[in-house]
Tab-separated table of C-alpha atoms (C1' of nucleotides) in Angstrom:
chain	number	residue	atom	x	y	z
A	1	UNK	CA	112.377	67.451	20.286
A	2	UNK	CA	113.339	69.855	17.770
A	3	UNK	CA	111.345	73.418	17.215
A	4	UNK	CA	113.139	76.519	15.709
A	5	UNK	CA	114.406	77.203	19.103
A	6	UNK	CA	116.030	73.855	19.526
A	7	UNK	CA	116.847	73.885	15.518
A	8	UNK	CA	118.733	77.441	16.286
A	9	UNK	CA	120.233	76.120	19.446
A	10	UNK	CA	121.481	73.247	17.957
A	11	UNK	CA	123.091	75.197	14.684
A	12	UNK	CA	124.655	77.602	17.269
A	13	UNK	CA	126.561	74.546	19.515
A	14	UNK	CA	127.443	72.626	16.046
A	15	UNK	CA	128.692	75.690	13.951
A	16	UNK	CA	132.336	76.654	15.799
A	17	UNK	CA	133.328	72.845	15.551
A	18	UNK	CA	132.682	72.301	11.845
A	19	UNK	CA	133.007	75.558	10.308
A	20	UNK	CA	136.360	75.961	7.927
A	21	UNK	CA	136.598	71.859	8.798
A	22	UNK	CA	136.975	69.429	5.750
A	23	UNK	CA	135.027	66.502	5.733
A	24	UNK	CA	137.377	63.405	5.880
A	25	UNK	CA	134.411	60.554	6.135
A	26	UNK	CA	130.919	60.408	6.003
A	27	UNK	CA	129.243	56.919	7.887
A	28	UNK	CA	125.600	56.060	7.344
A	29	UNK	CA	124.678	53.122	9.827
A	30	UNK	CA	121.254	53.507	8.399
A	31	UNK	CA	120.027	54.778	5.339
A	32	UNK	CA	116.574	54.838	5.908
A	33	UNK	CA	115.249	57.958	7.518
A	34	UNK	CA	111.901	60.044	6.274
A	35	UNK	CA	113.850	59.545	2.947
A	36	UNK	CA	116.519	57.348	2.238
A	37	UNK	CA	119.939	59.068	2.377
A	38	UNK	CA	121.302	59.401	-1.371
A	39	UNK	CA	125.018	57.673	-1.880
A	40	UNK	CA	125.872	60.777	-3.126
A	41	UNK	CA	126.285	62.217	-0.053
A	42	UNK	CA	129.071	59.381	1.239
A	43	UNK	CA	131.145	59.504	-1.934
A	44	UNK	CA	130.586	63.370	-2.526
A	45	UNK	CA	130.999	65.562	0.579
A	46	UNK	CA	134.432	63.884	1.852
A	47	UNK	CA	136.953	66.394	0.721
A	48	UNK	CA	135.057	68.808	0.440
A	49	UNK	CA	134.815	72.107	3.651
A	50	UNK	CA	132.158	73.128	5.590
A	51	UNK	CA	131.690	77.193	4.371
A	52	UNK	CA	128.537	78.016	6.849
A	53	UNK	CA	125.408	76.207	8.566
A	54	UNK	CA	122.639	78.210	8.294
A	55	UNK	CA	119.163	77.532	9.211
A	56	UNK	CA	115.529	78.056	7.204
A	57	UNK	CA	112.746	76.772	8.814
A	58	UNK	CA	113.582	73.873	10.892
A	59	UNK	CA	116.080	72.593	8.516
A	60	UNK	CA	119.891	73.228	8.785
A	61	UNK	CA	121.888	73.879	5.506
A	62	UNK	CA	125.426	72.634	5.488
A	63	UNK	CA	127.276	74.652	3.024
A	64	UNK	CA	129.837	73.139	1.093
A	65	UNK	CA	132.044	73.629	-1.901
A	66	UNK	CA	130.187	72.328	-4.594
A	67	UNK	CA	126.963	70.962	-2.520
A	68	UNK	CA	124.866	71.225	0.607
A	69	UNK	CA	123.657	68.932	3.372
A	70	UNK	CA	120.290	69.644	3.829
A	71	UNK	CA	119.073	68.083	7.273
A	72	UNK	CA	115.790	68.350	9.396
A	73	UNK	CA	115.651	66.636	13.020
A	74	UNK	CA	112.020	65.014	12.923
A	75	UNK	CA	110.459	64.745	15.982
A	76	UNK	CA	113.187	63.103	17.635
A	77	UNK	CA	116.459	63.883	15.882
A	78	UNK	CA	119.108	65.092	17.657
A	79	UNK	CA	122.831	66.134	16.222
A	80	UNK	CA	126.158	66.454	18.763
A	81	UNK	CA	130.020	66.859	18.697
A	82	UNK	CA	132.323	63.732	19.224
A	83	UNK	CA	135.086	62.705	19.132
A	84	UNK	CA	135.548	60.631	16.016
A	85	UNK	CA	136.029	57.708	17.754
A	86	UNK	CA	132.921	57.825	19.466
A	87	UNK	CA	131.462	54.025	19.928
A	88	UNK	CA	127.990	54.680	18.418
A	89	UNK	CA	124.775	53.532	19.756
A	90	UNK	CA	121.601	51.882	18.874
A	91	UNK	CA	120.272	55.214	16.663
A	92	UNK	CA	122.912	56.690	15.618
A	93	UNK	CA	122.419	56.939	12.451
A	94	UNK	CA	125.466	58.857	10.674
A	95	UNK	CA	128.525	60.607	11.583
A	96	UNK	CA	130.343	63.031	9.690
A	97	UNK	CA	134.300	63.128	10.454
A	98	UNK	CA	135.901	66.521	10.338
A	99	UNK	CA	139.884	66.655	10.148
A	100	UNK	CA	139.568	68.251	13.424
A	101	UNK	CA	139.325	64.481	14.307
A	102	UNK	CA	135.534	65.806	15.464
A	103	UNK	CA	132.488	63.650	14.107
A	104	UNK	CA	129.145	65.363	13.398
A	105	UNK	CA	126.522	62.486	14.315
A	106	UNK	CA	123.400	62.210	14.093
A	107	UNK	CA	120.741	60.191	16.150
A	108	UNK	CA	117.123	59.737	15.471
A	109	UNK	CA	114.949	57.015	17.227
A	110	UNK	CA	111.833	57.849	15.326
A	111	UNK	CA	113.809	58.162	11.969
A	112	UNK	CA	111.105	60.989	10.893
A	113	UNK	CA	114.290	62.961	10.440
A	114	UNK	CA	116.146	63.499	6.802
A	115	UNK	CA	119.356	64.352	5.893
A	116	UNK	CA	119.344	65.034	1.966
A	117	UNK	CA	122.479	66.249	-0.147
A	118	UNK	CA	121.749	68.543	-3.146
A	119	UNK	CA	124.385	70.013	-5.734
A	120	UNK	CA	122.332	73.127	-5.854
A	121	UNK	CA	121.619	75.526	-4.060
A	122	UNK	CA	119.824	74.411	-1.001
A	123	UNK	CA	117.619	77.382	-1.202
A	124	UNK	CA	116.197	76.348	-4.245
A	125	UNK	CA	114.989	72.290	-2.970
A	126	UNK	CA	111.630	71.557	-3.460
A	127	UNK	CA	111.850	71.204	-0.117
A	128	UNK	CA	112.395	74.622	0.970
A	129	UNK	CA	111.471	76.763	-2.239
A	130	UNK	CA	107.797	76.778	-1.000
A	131	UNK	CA	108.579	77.637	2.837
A	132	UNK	CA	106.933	80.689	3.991
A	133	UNK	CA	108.161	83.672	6.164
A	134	UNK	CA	110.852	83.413	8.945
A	135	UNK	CA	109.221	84.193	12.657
A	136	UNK	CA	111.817	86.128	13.190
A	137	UNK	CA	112.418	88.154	10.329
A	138	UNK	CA	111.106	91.776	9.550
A	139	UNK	CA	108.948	90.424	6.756
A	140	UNK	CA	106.832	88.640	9.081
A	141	UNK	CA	104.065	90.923	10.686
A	142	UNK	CA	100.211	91.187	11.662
A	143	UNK	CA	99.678	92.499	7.856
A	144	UNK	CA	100.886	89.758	6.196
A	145	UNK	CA	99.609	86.698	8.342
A	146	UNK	CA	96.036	89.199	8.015
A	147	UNK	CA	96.368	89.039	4.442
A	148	UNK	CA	97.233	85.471	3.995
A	149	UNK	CA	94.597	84.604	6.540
A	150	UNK	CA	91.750	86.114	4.542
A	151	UNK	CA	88.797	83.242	3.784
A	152	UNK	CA	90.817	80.628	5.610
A	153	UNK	CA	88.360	78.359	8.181
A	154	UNK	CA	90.952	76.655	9.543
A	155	UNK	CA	91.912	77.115	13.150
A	156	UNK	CA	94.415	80.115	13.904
A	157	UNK	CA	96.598	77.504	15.510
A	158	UNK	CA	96.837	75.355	12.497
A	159	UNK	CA	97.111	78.396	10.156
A	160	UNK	CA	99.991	79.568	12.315
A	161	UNK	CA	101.577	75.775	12.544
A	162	UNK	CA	101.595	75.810	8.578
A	163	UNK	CA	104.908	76.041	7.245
A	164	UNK	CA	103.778	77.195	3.751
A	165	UNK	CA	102.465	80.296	5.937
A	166	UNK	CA	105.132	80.901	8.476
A	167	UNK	CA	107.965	78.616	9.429
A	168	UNK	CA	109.151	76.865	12.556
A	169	UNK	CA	106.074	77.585	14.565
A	170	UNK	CA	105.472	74.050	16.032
A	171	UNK	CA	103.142	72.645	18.709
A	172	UNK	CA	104.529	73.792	21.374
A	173	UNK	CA	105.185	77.490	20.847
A	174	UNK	CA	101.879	77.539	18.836
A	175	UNK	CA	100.158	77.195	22.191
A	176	UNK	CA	102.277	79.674	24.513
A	177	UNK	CA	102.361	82.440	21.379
A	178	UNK	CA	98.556	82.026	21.635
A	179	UNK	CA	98.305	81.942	25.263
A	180	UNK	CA	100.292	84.768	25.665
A	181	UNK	CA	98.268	86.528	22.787
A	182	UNK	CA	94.878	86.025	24.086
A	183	UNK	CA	93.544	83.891	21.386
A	184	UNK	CA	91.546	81.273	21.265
A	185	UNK	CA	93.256	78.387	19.694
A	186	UNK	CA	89.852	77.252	17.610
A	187	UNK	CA	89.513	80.800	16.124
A	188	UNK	CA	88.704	80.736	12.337
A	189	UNK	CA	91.579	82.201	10.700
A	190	UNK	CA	89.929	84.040	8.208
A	191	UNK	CA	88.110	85.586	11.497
A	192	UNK	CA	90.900	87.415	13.279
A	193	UNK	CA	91.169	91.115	13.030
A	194	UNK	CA	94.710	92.570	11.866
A	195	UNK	CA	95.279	93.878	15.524
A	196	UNK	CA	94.903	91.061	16.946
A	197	UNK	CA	97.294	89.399	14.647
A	198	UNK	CA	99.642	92.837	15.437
A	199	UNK	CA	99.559	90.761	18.987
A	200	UNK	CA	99.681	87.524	17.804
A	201	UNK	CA	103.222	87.845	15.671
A	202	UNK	CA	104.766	89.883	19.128
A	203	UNK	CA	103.913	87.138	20.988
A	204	UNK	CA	105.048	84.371	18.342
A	205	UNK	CA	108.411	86.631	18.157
A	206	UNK	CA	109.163	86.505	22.005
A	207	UNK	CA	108.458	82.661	22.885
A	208	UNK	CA	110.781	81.927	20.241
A	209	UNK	CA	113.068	84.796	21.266
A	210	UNK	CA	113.299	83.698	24.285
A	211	UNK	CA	113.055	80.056	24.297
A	212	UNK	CA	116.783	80.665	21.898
A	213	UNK	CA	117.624	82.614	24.684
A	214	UNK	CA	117.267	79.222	26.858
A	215	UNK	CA	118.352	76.675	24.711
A	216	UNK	CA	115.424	75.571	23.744
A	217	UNK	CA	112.760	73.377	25.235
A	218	UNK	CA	113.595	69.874	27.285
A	219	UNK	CA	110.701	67.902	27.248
A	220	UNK	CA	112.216	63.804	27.435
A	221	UNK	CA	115.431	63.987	26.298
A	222	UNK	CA	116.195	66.967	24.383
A	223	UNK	CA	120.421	68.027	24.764
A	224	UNK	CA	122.212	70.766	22.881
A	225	UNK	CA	124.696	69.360	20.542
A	226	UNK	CA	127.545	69.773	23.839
A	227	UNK	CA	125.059	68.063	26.308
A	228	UNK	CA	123.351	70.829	27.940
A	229	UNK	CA	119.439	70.560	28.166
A	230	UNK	CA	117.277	73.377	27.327
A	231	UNK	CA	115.355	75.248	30.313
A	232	UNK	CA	112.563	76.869	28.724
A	233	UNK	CA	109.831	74.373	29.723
A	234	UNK	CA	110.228	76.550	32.987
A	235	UNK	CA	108.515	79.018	30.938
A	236	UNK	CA	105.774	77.186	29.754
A	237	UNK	CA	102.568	78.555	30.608
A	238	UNK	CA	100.163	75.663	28.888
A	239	UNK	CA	101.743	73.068	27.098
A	240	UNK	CA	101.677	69.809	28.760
A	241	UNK	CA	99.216	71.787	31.616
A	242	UNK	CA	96.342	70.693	30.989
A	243	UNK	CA	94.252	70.762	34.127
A	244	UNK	CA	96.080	72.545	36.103
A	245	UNK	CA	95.108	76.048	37.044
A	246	UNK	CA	95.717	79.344	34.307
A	247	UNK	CA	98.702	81.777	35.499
A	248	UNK	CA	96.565	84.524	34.962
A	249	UNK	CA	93.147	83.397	36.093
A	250	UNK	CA	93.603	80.079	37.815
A	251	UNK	CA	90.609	78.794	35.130
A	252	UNK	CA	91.519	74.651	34.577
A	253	UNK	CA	93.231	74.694	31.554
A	254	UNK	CA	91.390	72.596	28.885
A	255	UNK	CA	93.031	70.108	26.626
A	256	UNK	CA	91.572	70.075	22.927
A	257	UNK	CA	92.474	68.316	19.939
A	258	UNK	CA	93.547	70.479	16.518
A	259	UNK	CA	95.091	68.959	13.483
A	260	UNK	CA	95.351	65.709	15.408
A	261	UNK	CA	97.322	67.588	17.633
A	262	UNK	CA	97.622	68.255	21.317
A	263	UNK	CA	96.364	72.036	22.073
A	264	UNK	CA	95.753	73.698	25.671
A	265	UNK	CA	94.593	76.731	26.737
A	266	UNK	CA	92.710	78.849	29.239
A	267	UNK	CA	89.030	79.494	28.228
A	268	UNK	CA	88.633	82.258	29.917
A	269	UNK	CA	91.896	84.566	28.825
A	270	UNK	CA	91.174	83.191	25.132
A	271	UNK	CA	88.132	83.917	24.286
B	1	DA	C1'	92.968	76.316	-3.631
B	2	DC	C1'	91.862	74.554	0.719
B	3	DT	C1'	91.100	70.855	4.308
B	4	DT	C1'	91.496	66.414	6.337
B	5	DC	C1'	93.768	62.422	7.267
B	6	DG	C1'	96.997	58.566	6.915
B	7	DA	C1'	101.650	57.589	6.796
B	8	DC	C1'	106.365	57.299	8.308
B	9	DC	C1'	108.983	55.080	13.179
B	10	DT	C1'	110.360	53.978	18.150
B	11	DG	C1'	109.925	54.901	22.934
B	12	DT	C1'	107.309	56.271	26.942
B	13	DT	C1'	103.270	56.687	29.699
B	14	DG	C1'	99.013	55.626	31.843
B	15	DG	C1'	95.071	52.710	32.648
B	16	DC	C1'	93.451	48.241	33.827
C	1	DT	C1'	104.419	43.448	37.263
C	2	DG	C1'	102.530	42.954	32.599
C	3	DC	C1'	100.010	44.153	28.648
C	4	DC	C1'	98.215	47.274	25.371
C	5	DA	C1'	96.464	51.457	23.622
C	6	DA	C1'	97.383	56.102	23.154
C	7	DC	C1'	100.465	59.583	22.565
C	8	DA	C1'	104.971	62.296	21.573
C	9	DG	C1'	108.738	68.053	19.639
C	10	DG	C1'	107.064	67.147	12.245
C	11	DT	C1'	105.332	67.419	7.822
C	12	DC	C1'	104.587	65.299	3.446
C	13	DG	C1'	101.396	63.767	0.048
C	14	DA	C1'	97.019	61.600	-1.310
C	15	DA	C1'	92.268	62.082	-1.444
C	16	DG	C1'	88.040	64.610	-0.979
DNA sequence: ACTTCGACCTGTTGGC
DNA sequence: TGCCAACAGGTCGAAG
């Protein structure tokens, strides 16, 4: 489910409900997520207000007073707003109960989600100290992914999914930025000229832009924290198109394997 | 320092 | 209809 786009969404729907909200109860149904969820984080955060949720990378930061909830949605994670009596289901896996009587839960089939609390600042995790640039920031331009890029083989699509280069670039924008850029997915990194990555960080800049600007991608099952899907996959040039004629050129899209990962594109507009 | 690959899980899809 | 393999929005960490 969850790229930056559906990260941001989801930070965005949860944010208004939980901000300025103490934390009367945490449940944990089921510890055992990509890590196992610490104790610390039942016995700790009740009492204690939600000051901001912020976002780096894919994962959302819940502030707190003296603490953080640092949480990342996996492939299939998925947080919404409830009331706090909400009968909970087969994977939901913990709620946290506001005094607004509103519950914060969390649902993950695939469990490759984590929800970690940290004392410190969240900034500062080993988690996230190594994280590279924000897509969206200022920071994040043609120069530096051109200087980063220098003597790299591996494929501009896995240089650009790597989030120790650039964050919350995942499968499915990496294939419409590059679409949209021109570029051939299998390009050598180390190859590309600094104008083309000038067109390459545009183009990386506007899916996401304005996939936020849609709530995201639905692919299966994907809701916004209040329910609504995402309607970007109306956007979608390549992903999941394999075969089917290019917008541009009506060329068969081809379906290739990168990083063990699904990866389409047109052969003739990315050359 | 870089690259590749297995691992973590459940649910869905497509081929036979 | 049933079965089974392959695949799915992520990313860490070990091994080469």
């Amino acid at each position: 489910m969850p790229e930056l786009p559906e990260v941001e969404t989801t930070r965005l729907g949860i944010t208004p409900h939980i901000v300025q909200h103490k934390v009367i109860r945490v449940i944990v149904r089921h510890k055992q997520l990509r890590w196992p969820i610490s104790d610390d984080l039942t016995t700790e955060l009740p009492q204690q207000t939600i000051h901001s949720v912020t976002r780096r990378g894919k994962y959302l930061l819940l502030q707190a007073n003296r603490g953080a909830v640092i949480l990342h949605l996996g492939m299939s994670g998925r947080l919404r707003i409830l009331p706090a009596n909400h009968l909970a289901e087969k994977h939901d896996h913990v709620d946290i109960i506001f005094d607004n009587n509103l519950c914060l839960r969390f649902t993950d089939p695939r469990r490759f989600g984590a929800i970690i609390w940290t004392r410190d600042n969240p900034l500062h995790h080993p988690l996230l100290i190594k994280l590279g640039e924000e897509p969206l920031a200022e920071n994040f331009t043609g120069k530096f992914l051109y200087q980063r890029s220098r003597q790299r083989k591996t494929s501009i699509k896995q240089f650009i999914m790597d989030s120790h280069i650039v964050v919350g670039v995942g499968n499915i924008y990496a294939n419409e930025a590059l679409f949209a850029a021109g570029i051939n997915p299998k390009t050598a990194a180390g190859h590309i000229s600094q104008n083309n990555y000038r067109r390459l960080v545009h183009s990386i800049k506007q899916v996401l832009l304005a996939a936020i600007a849609q709530g995201g991608t639905t692919l299966r099952d994907f809701r916004s924290s209040d329910g609504k899907p995402g309607y970007f996959i109306q956007e979608l040039k390549v992903y999941g198109k394999a075969g089917m004629p290019c917008v541009n050129c009506k060329t068969k899209l081809k379906e290739i394997r990168l990083g063990q990962r699904s990866t389409v594109y047109c052969p003739k507009c990315q050359n």
